Amino acid sequence: MHMTAMNSLRNLTRCRRSIHELLFSLQQSRQFVTVHTGIFNKISSHKKSSNIVHVPVNVNLPLTWSVCCYAKKAGKEKKGKISSKVVKVQLTQNEIGDILNLDSVKQSMQDVVDKLKDDYLHVLNIRTTTGAFERVVVHTDDGRFKLSQLAQIEKKSPQLIMVNMSSSPQYTKQVLKSLSETGMNVNPYMEKTTIFVPIPRVTREHREKLAKDAKKMFNQTKTHLDGLYAKHTKTVNSKKKTHSEDLIRNLNNMILDIKQERTAESEKLMEAKQKELLGE
């Protein structure tokens, strides 16, 4: 019994010494030390906050206790969760080496945004003009062509556009399909080798339809940017065996930043176009 008591006393002494060393270390690093009131009911002279008691370093602690250490944080974030701020890493082409041409990545994504900008400017308008039809891209088995290369476009009246396909009758169906998918809210029909395109009157319904088409164009742009991101990161990840993990991760993050910036730019273009189309 005497030996057991002595061993317990020595263990208690070691435990208290370890506790005080821990608390002193935490105080030096400006950490908060808190304990639950269920354990320190006898400490009544210290400031309480709900069910938490802040204990100074020189308090004699009991053998059974619980300590929760929280890092100091600004704002209204919950205790116990340390916030992490992502710092953007900028790499030079020399650091990237032969993994990827970063300028080509930026340009490929900017080209997608520029196309959306061009379509908003020339294709998606309240009052459709012949110029908008001339820029329509037609996909054929022989390649991609502007409609102006395949047909003669004429405005027969303020409400009717005529597309003469007599010079390229073999592409009539492809032209009809492309016109239907322009987003200009038109319903073309064909008679022999001529395609007629009635121009909708400017109504509230017409404006709302164009605004929806603006959103559709933005979604297509977003999908295209996602595809480019997947393509470029696949190229980067294929170099993992010959380059450091940090370099690969940082480069992937840079490509993601570029994609997100171009997506945000595209969304702003869409919002501005929709306001214009709706007359807001």
mmCIF file of C-alpha atoms in Angstrom:
data_model
loop_
_atom_site.group_PDB
_atom_site.id
_atom_site.type_symbol
_atom_site.label_atom_id
_atom_site.label_comp_id
_atom_site.label_asym_id
_atom_site.label_seq_id
_atom_site.Cartn_x
_atom_site.Cartn_y
_atom_site.Cartn_z
ATOM 1 C CA MET A 1 0.000 0.000 0.000
ATOM 2 C CA HIS A 2 2.832 2.365 0.961
ATOM 3 C CA MET A 3 4.672 1.684 -2.341
ATOM 4 C CA THR A 4 1.465 2.133 -4.345
ATOM 5 C CA ALA A 5 0.830 5.508 -2.676
ATOM 6 C CA MET A 6 4.405 6.612 -3.375
ATOM 7 C CA ASN A 7 4.145 5.596 -7.047
ATOM 8 C CA SER A 8 0.852 7.449 -7.398
ATOM 9 C CA LEU A 9 2.380 10.548 -5.832
ATOM 10 C CA ARG A 10 5.354 10.441 -8.191
ATOM 11 C CA ASN A 11 3.046 9.993 -11.184
ATOM 12 C CA LEU A 12 0.922 12.905 -10.016
ATOM 13 C CA THR A 13 4.002 15.100 -9.651
ATOM 14 C CA ARG A 14 5.217 14.209 -13.158
ATOM 15 C CA CYS A 15 1.750 14.830 -14.596
ATOM 16 C CA ARG A 16 1.485 18.257 -12.957
ATOM 17 C CA ARG A 17 4.950 19.206 -14.130
ATOM 18 C CA SER A 18 4.061 18.189 -17.715
ATOM 19 C CA ILE A 19 0.812 20.140 -17.492
ATOM 20 C CA HIS A 20 2.533 23.326 -16.323
ATOM 21 C CA GLU A 21 5.198 22.985 -19.006
ATOM 22 C CA LEU A 22 2.462 22.609 -21.650
ATOM 23 C CA LEU A 23 0.515 25.614 -20.363
ATOM 24 C CA PHE A 24 3.645 27.748 -20.175
ATOM 25 C CA SER A 25 4.532 26.810 -23.747
ATOM 26 C CA LEU A 26 1.030 27.645 -24.968
ATOM 27 C CA GLN A 27 1.063 30.958 -23.137
ATOM 28 C CA GLN A 28 4.380 31.833 -24.741
ATOM 29 C CA SER A 29 2.948 31.148 -28.224
ATOM 30 C CA ARG A 30 -0.165 33.203 -27.388
ATOM 31 C CA GLN A 31 -2.602 30.300 -27.673
ATOM 32 C CA PHE A 32 -5.867 30.208 -25.704
ATOM 33 C CA VAL A 33 -6.214 27.511 -23.056
ATOM 34 C CA THR A 34 -9.732 26.658 -21.971
ATOM 35 C CA VAL A 35 -11.235 23.959 -19.844
ATOM 36 C CA HIS A 36 -14.791 22.748 -19.342
ATOM 37 C CA THR A 37 -16.679 23.874 -16.240
ATOM 38 C CA GLY A 38 -17.793 20.340 -15.580
ATOM 39 C CA ILE A 39 -14.221 19.607 -14.511
ATOM 40 C CA PHE A 40 -13.393 22.871 -12.669
ATOM 41 C CA ASN A 41 -16.539 23.631 -10.740
ATOM 42 C CA LYS A 42 -14.482 24.908 -7.792
ATOM 43 C CA ILE A 43 -12.868 27.737 -9.799
ATOM 44 C CA SER A 44 -15.372 30.555 -9.289
ATOM 45 C CA SER A 45 -13.118 33.588 -9.307
ATOM 46 C CA HIS A 46 -12.305 33.402 -13.025
ATOM 47 C CA LYS A 47 -14.359 34.852 -15.881
ATOM 48 C CA LYS A 48 -16.838 32.412 -17.401
ATOM 49 C CA SER A 49 -18.184 32.384 -20.959
ATOM 50 C CA SER A 50 -21.180 30.013 -21.395
ATOM 51 C CA ASN A 51 -19.751 26.645 -20.275
ATOM 52 C CA ILE A 52 -16.097 27.572 -20.736
ATOM 53 C CA VAL A 53 -13.668 28.777 -18.043
ATOM 54 C CA HIS A 54 -10.392 30.526 -18.898
ATOM 55 C CA VAL A 55 -7.729 29.221 -16.517
ATOM 56 C CA PRO A 56 -4.488 31.099 -15.741
ATOM 57 C CA VAL A 57 -1.216 29.265 -15.852
ATOM 58 C CA ASN A 58 -0.569 29.250 -12.093
ATOM 59 C CA VAL A 59 -3.758 27.371 -11.161
ATOM 60 C CA ASN A 60 -3.194 23.992 -9.463
ATOM 61 C CA LEU A 61 -4.963 21.614 -11.784
ATOM 62 C CA PRO A 62 -6.591 18.346 -10.639
ATOM 63 C CA LEU A 63 -5.410 15.034 -12.000
ATOM 64 C CA THR A 64 -8.403 14.532 -14.318
ATOM 65 C CA TRP A 65 -8.796 17.447 -16.788
ATOM 66 C CA SER A 66 -9.429 18.380 -20.392
ATOM 67 C CA VAL A 67 -7.685 21.114 -22.345
ATOM 68 C CA CYS A 68 -8.859 22.506 -25.723
ATOM 69 C CA CYS A 69 -6.384 24.665 -27.611
ATOM 70 C CA TYR A 70 -7.670 27.092 -30.252
ATOM 71 C CA ALA A 71 -5.639 29.219 -32.599
ATOM 72 C CA LYS A 72 -6.443 32.943 -32.698
ATOM 73 C CA LYS A 73 -8.508 33.921 -35.715
ATOM 74 C CA ALA A 74 -10.086 37.117 -36.986
ATOM 75 C CA GLY A 75 -13.701 37.482 -38.017
ATOM 76 C CA LYS A 76 -16.643 35.339 -37.006
ATOM 77 C CA GLU A 77 -15.222 31.943 -37.831
ATOM 78 C CA LYS A 78 -16.026 29.123 -35.449
ATOM 79 C CA LYS A 79 -13.436 28.109 -32.873
ATOM 80 C CA GLY A 80 -11.553 24.938 -33.553
ATOM 81 C CA LYS A 81 -11.358 25.507 -37.320
ATOM 82 C CA ILE A 82 -8.214 27.124 -38.620
ATOM 83 C CA SER A 83 -8.864 29.094 -41.800
ATOM 84 C CA SER A 84 -6.471 28.693 -44.693
ATOM 85 C CA LYS A 85 -5.996 31.459 -47.225
ATOM 86 C CA VAL A 86 -4.992 30.257 -50.697
ATOM 87 C CA VAL A 87 -2.080 32.219 -52.075
ATOM 88 C CA LYS A 88 -1.861 32.302 -55.858
ATOM 89 C CA VAL A 89 1.462 31.110 -57.148
ATOM 90 C CA GLN A 90 2.848 32.709 -60.274
ATOM 91 C CA LEU A 91 5.294 30.663 -62.292
ATOM 92 C CA THR A 92 7.469 31.871 -65.137
ATOM 93 C CA GLN A 93 7.898 29.972 -68.379
ATOM 94 C CA ASN A 94 11.492 29.213 -67.339
ATOM 95 C CA GLU A 95 10.211 27.520 -64.177
ATOM 96 C CA ILE A 96 7.590 25.599 -66.145
ATOM 97 C CA GLY A 97 10.094 24.506 -68.734
ATOM 98 C CA ASP A 98 8.861 22.116 -71.392
ATOM 99 C CA ILE A 99 5.786 20.955 -69.450
ATOM 100 C CA LEU A 100 3.429 23.437 -71.048
ATOM 101 C CA ASN A 101 3.376 26.726 -72.955
ATOM 102 C CA LEU A 102 1.495 28.981 -70.557
ATOM 103 C CA ASP A 103 0.968 31.718 -73.149
ATOM 104 C CA SER A 104 -0.786 29.201 -75.398
ATOM 105 C CA VAL A 105 -3.051 28.181 -72.521
ATOM 106 C CA LYS A 106 -4.022 31.804 -71.865
ATOM 107 C CA GLN A 107 -4.585 32.511 -75.556
ATOM 108 C CA SER A 108 -6.703 29.401 -76.147
ATOM 109 C CA MET A 109 -9.056 30.359 -73.330
ATOM 110 C CA GLN A 110 -9.131 34.033 -74.330
ATOM 111 C CA ASP A 111 -10.088 33.020 -77.892
ATOM 112 C CA VAL A 112 -13.186 31.291 -76.502
ATOM 113 C CA VAL A 113 -14.214 34.446 -74.626
ATOM 114 C CA ASP A 114 -13.530 36.612 -77.682
ATOM 115 C CA LYS A 115 -15.811 34.401 -79.771
ATOM 116 C CA LEU A 116 -18.619 34.859 -77.258
ATOM 117 C CA LYS A 117 -18.030 38.617 -77.329
ATOM 118 C CA ASP A 118 -18.144 38.596 -81.139
ATOM 119 C CA ASP A 119 -21.363 36.534 -81.220
ATOM 120 C CA TYR A 120 -23.033 38.877 -78.729
ATOM 121 C CA LEU A 121 -22.032 41.862 -80.835
ATOM 122 C CA HIS A 122 -22.933 40.630 -84.318
ATOM 123 C CA VAL A 123 -25.358 37.714 -83.954
ATOM 124 C CA LEU A 124 -27.517 38.330 -80.910
ATOM 125 C CA ASN A 125 -29.291 41.609 -81.601
ATOM 126 C CA ILE A 126 -32.799 42.967 -81.204
ATOM 127 C CA ARG A 127 -32.958 43.939 -84.875
ATOM 128 C CA THR A 128 -31.436 41.257 -87.085
ATOM 129 C CA THR A 129 -29.402 42.444 -90.077
ATOM 130 C CA THR A 130 -27.939 40.711 -93.136
ATOM 131 C CA GLY A 131 -24.496 41.144 -91.589
ATOM 132 C CA ALA A 132 -25.476 38.833 -88.751
ATOM 133 C CA PHE A 133 -26.384 36.088 -91.253
ATOM 134 C CA GLU A 134 -23.202 36.545 -93.255
ATOM 135 C CA ARG A 135 -21.165 35.596 -90.163
ATOM 136 C CA VAL A 136 -23.082 32.379 -89.449
ATOM 137 C CA VAL A 137 -20.671 29.419 -89.495
ATOM 138 C CA VAL A 138 -21.843 26.374 -91.466
ATOM 139 C CA HIS A 139 -20.409 22.946 -90.639
ATOM 140 C CA THR A 140 -20.082 20.637 -93.654
ATOM 141 C CA ASP A 141 -18.224 17.438 -94.518
ATOM 142 C CA ASP A 142 -15.774 19.625 -96.430
ATOM 143 C CA GLY A 143 -15.042 21.910 -93.487
ATOM 144 C CA ARG A 144 -16.403 25.042 -91.850
ATOM 145 C CA PHE A 145 -17.551 28.004 -93.943
ATOM 146 C CA LYS A 146 -19.151 31.366 -93.328
ATOM 147 C CA LEU A 147 -22.585 31.593 -94.892
ATOM 148 C CA SER A 148 -21.397 34.483 -97.068
ATOM 149 C CA GLN A 149 -18.993 32.026 -98.761
ATOM 150 C CA LEU A 150 -21.797 29.637 -99.699
ATOM 151 C CA ALA A 151 -24.774 31.829 -100.564
ATOM 152 C CA GLN A 152 -26.065 35.235 -101.580
ATOM 153 C CA ILE A 153 -27.901 36.931 -98.724
ATOM 154 C CA GLU A 154 -30.505 39.562 -99.424
ATOM 155 C CA LYS A 155 -33.014 41.466 -97.300
ATOM 156 C CA LYS A 156 -36.288 41.320 -99.214
ATOM 157 C CA SER A 157 -38.223 43.324 -96.607
ATOM 158 C CA PRO A 158 -37.802 44.491 -93.003
ATOM 159 C CA GLN A 159 -39.316 41.166 -91.924
ATOM 160 C CA LEU A 160 -37.732 38.738 -94.416
ATOM 161 C CA ILE A 161 -34.176 37.603 -95.290
ATOM 162 C CA MET A 162 -33.580 35.505 -98.401
ATOM 163 C CA VAL A 163 -30.593 33.132 -98.700
ATOM 164 C CA ASN A 164 -29.907 32.038 -102.284
ATOM 165 C CA MET A 165 -28.114 28.662 -102.305
ATOM 166 C CA SER A 166 -28.001 28.175 -106.076
ATOM 167 C CA SER A 167 -24.164 28.383 -106.081
ATOM 168 C CA SER A 168 -23.811 25.658 -103.400
ATOM 169 C CA PRO A 169 -27.028 23.606 -103.395
ATOM 170 C CA GLN A 170 -25.250 20.597 -101.843
ATOM 171 C CA TYR A 171 -24.970 22.514 -98.550
ATOM 172 C CA THR A 172 -28.583 23.627 -98.330
ATOM 173 C CA LYS A 173 -29.526 21.293 -95.467
ATOM 174 C CA GLN A 174 -26.429 22.190 -93.467
ATOM 175 C CA VAL A 175 -27.157 25.908 -93.925
ATOM 176 C CA LEU A 176 -30.755 25.418 -92.825
ATOM 177 C CA LYS A 177 -29.579 23.631 -89.689
ATOM 178 C CA SER A 178 -26.974 26.291 -88.876
ATOM 179 C CA LEU A 179 -29.511 29.108 -89.252
ATOM 180 C CA SER A 180 -31.894 27.343 -86.876
ATOM 181 C CA GLU A 181 -29.171 27.061 -84.256
ATOM 182 C CA THR A 182 -27.812 30.626 -84.403
ATOM 183 C CA GLY A 183 -29.673 31.812 -81.315
ATOM 184 C CA MET A 184 -31.315 34.616 -83.322
ATOM 185 C CA ASN A 185 -34.781 33.205 -82.635
ATOM 186 C CA VAL A 186 -35.539 32.562 -86.302
ATOM 187 C CA ASN A 187 -37.398 29.723 -88.049
ATOM 188 C CA PRO A 188 -36.058 29.408 -91.610
ATOM 189 C CA TYR A 189 -37.802 27.371 -94.298
ATOM 190 C CA MET A 190 -36.653 26.197 -97.696
ATOM 191 C CA GLU A 191 -38.144 26.386 -101.203
ATOM 192 C CA LYS A 192 -36.034 24.628 -103.827
ATOM 193 C CA THR A 193 -32.554 26.205 -103.488
ATOM 194 C CA THR A 194 -33.703 29.293 -101.587
ATOM 195 C CA ILE A 195 -33.973 29.624 -97.838
ATOM 196 C CA PHE A 196 -36.360 32.213 -96.422
ATOM 197 C CA VAL A 197 -35.800 33.570 -92.922
ATOM 198 C CA PRO A 198 -38.719 35.513 -91.376
ATOM 199 C CA ILE A 199 -37.475 38.153 -88.915
ATOM 200 C CA PRO A 200 -39.454 38.193 -85.642
ATOM 201 C CA ARG A 201 -41.071 41.440 -84.545
ATOM 202 C CA VAL A 202 -39.545 43.085 -81.503
ATOM 203 C CA THR A 203 -41.831 42.029 -78.659
ATOM 204 C CA ARG A 204 -41.241 41.376 -74.993
ATOM 205 C CA GLU A 205 -41.411 37.661 -75.729
ATOM 206 C CA HIS A 206 -38.788 38.060 -78.449
ATOM 207 C CA ARG A 207 -36.489 39.965 -76.089
ATOM 208 C CA GLU A 208 -36.832 37.294 -73.394
ATOM 209 C CA LYS A 209 -36.072 34.563 -75.931
ATOM 210 C CA LEU A 210 -32.881 36.374 -76.973
ATOM 211 C CA ALA A 211 -31.896 36.804 -73.305
ATOM 212 C CA LYS A 212 -32.248 33.030 -72.821
ATOM 213 C CA ASP A 213 -30.111 32.483 -75.914
ATOM 214 C CA ALA A 214 -27.458 34.749 -74.383
ATOM 215 C CA LYS A 215 -27.394 32.435 -71.347
ATOM 216 C CA LYS A 216 -27.200 29.415 -73.635
ATOM 217 C CA MET A 217 -24.180 30.902 -75.439
ATOM 218 C CA PHE A 218 -22.505 31.574 -72.092
ATOM 219 C CA ASN A 219 -23.071 27.964 -70.991
ATOM 220 C CA GLN A 220 -21.488 26.740 -74.230
ATOM 221 C CA THR A 221 -18.503 29.002 -73.594
ATOM 222 C CA LYS A 222 -18.212 27.710 -70.033
ATOM 223 C CA THR A 223 -18.276 24.114 -71.257
ATOM 224 C CA HIS A 224 -15.599 24.923 -73.824
ATOM 225 C CA LEU A 225 -13.386 26.471 -71.123
ATOM 226 C CA ASP A 226 -13.883 23.405 -68.911
ATOM 227 C CA GLY A 227 -12.782 21.226 -71.824
ATOM 228 C CA LEU A 228 -9.630 23.269 -72.358
ATOM 229 C CA TYR A 229 -8.874 23.118 -68.631
ATOM 230 C CA ALA A 230 -9.196 19.325 -68.659
ATOM 231 C CA LYS A 231 -6.989 19.096 -71.747
ATOM 232 C CA HIS A 232 -4.203 21.291 -70.344
ATOM 233 C CA THR A 233 -4.178 19.713 -66.871
ATOM 234 C CA LYS A 234 -4.002 16.272 -68.467
ATOM 235 C CA THR A 235 -0.865 17.389 -70.276
ATOM 236 C CA VAL A 236 0.613 18.701 -67.016
ATOM 237 C CA ASN A 237 -0.241 15.584 -65.015
ATOM 238 C CA SER A 238 1.434 13.383 -67.615
ATOM 239 C CA LYS A 239 4.761 14.950 -66.525
ATOM 240 C CA LYS A 240 4.533 13.868 -62.877
ATOM 241 C CA LYS A 241 7.305 11.303 -63.195
ATOM 242 C CA THR A 242 9.866 13.822 -64.425
ATOM 243 C CA HIS A 243 8.932 16.936 -62.400
ATOM 244 C CA SER A 244 8.353 17.791 -58.751
ATOM 245 C CA GLU A 245 4.985 17.384 -57.127
ATOM 246 C CA ASP A 246 4.940 21.044 -56.051
ATOM 247 C CA LEU A 247 5.564 22.277 -59.589
ATOM 248 C CA ILE A 248 2.802 20.088 -61.033
ATOM 249 C CA ARG A 249 0.323 21.211 -58.357
ATOM 250 C CA ASN A 250 1.173 24.901 -58.745
ATOM 251 C CA LEU A 251 0.893 24.725 -62.512
ATOM 252 C CA ASN A 252 -2.503 23.032 -62.303
ATOM 253 C CA ASN A 253 -3.642 25.765 -59.915
ATOM 254 C CA MET A 254 -2.479 28.445 -62.347
ATOM 255 C CA ILE A 255 -4.456 26.856 -65.178
ATOM 256 C CA LEU A 256 -7.504 26.725 -62.897
ATOM 257 C CA ASP A 257 -7.077 30.422 -62.079
ATOM 258 C CA ILE A 258 -6.952 31.294 -65.783
ATOM 259 C CA LYS A 259 -10.105 29.284 -66.464
ATOM 260 C CA GLN A 260 -11.975 30.865 -63.564
ATOM 261 C CA GLU A 261 -10.960 34.373 -64.645
ATOM 262 C CA ARG A 262 -12.135 33.774 -68.224
ATOM 263 C CA THR A 263 -15.381 32.226 -66.962
ATOM 264 C CA ALA A 264 -16.031 35.257 -64.757
ATOM 265 C CA GLU A 265 -15.319 37.567 -67.709
ATOM 266 C CA SER A 266 -17.775 35.603 -69.871
ATOM 267 C CA GLU A 267 -20.457 35.778 -67.198
ATOM 268 C CA LYS A 268 -20.124 39.570 -67.012
ATOM 269 C CA LEU A 269 -20.497 39.764 -70.798
ATOM 270 C CA MET A 270 -23.660 37.656 -70.572
ATOM 271 C CA GLU A 271 -25.191 39.792 -67.826
ATOM 272 C CA ALA A 272 -24.493 42.999 -69.763
ATOM 273 C CA LYS A 273 -25.958 41.498 -72.962
ATOM 274 C CA GLN A 274 -29.098 40.325 -71.204
ATOM 275 C CA LYS A 275 -29.700 43.802 -69.781
ATOM 276 C CA GLU A 276 -29.271 45.248 -73.267
ATOM 277 C CA LEU A 277 -31.657 42.737 -74.839
ATOM 278 C CA LEU A 278 -34.310 43.220 -72.139
ATOM 279 C CA GLY A 279 -34.012 47.002 -72.321
ATOM 280 C CA GLU A 280 -33.052 47.325 -68.653
#
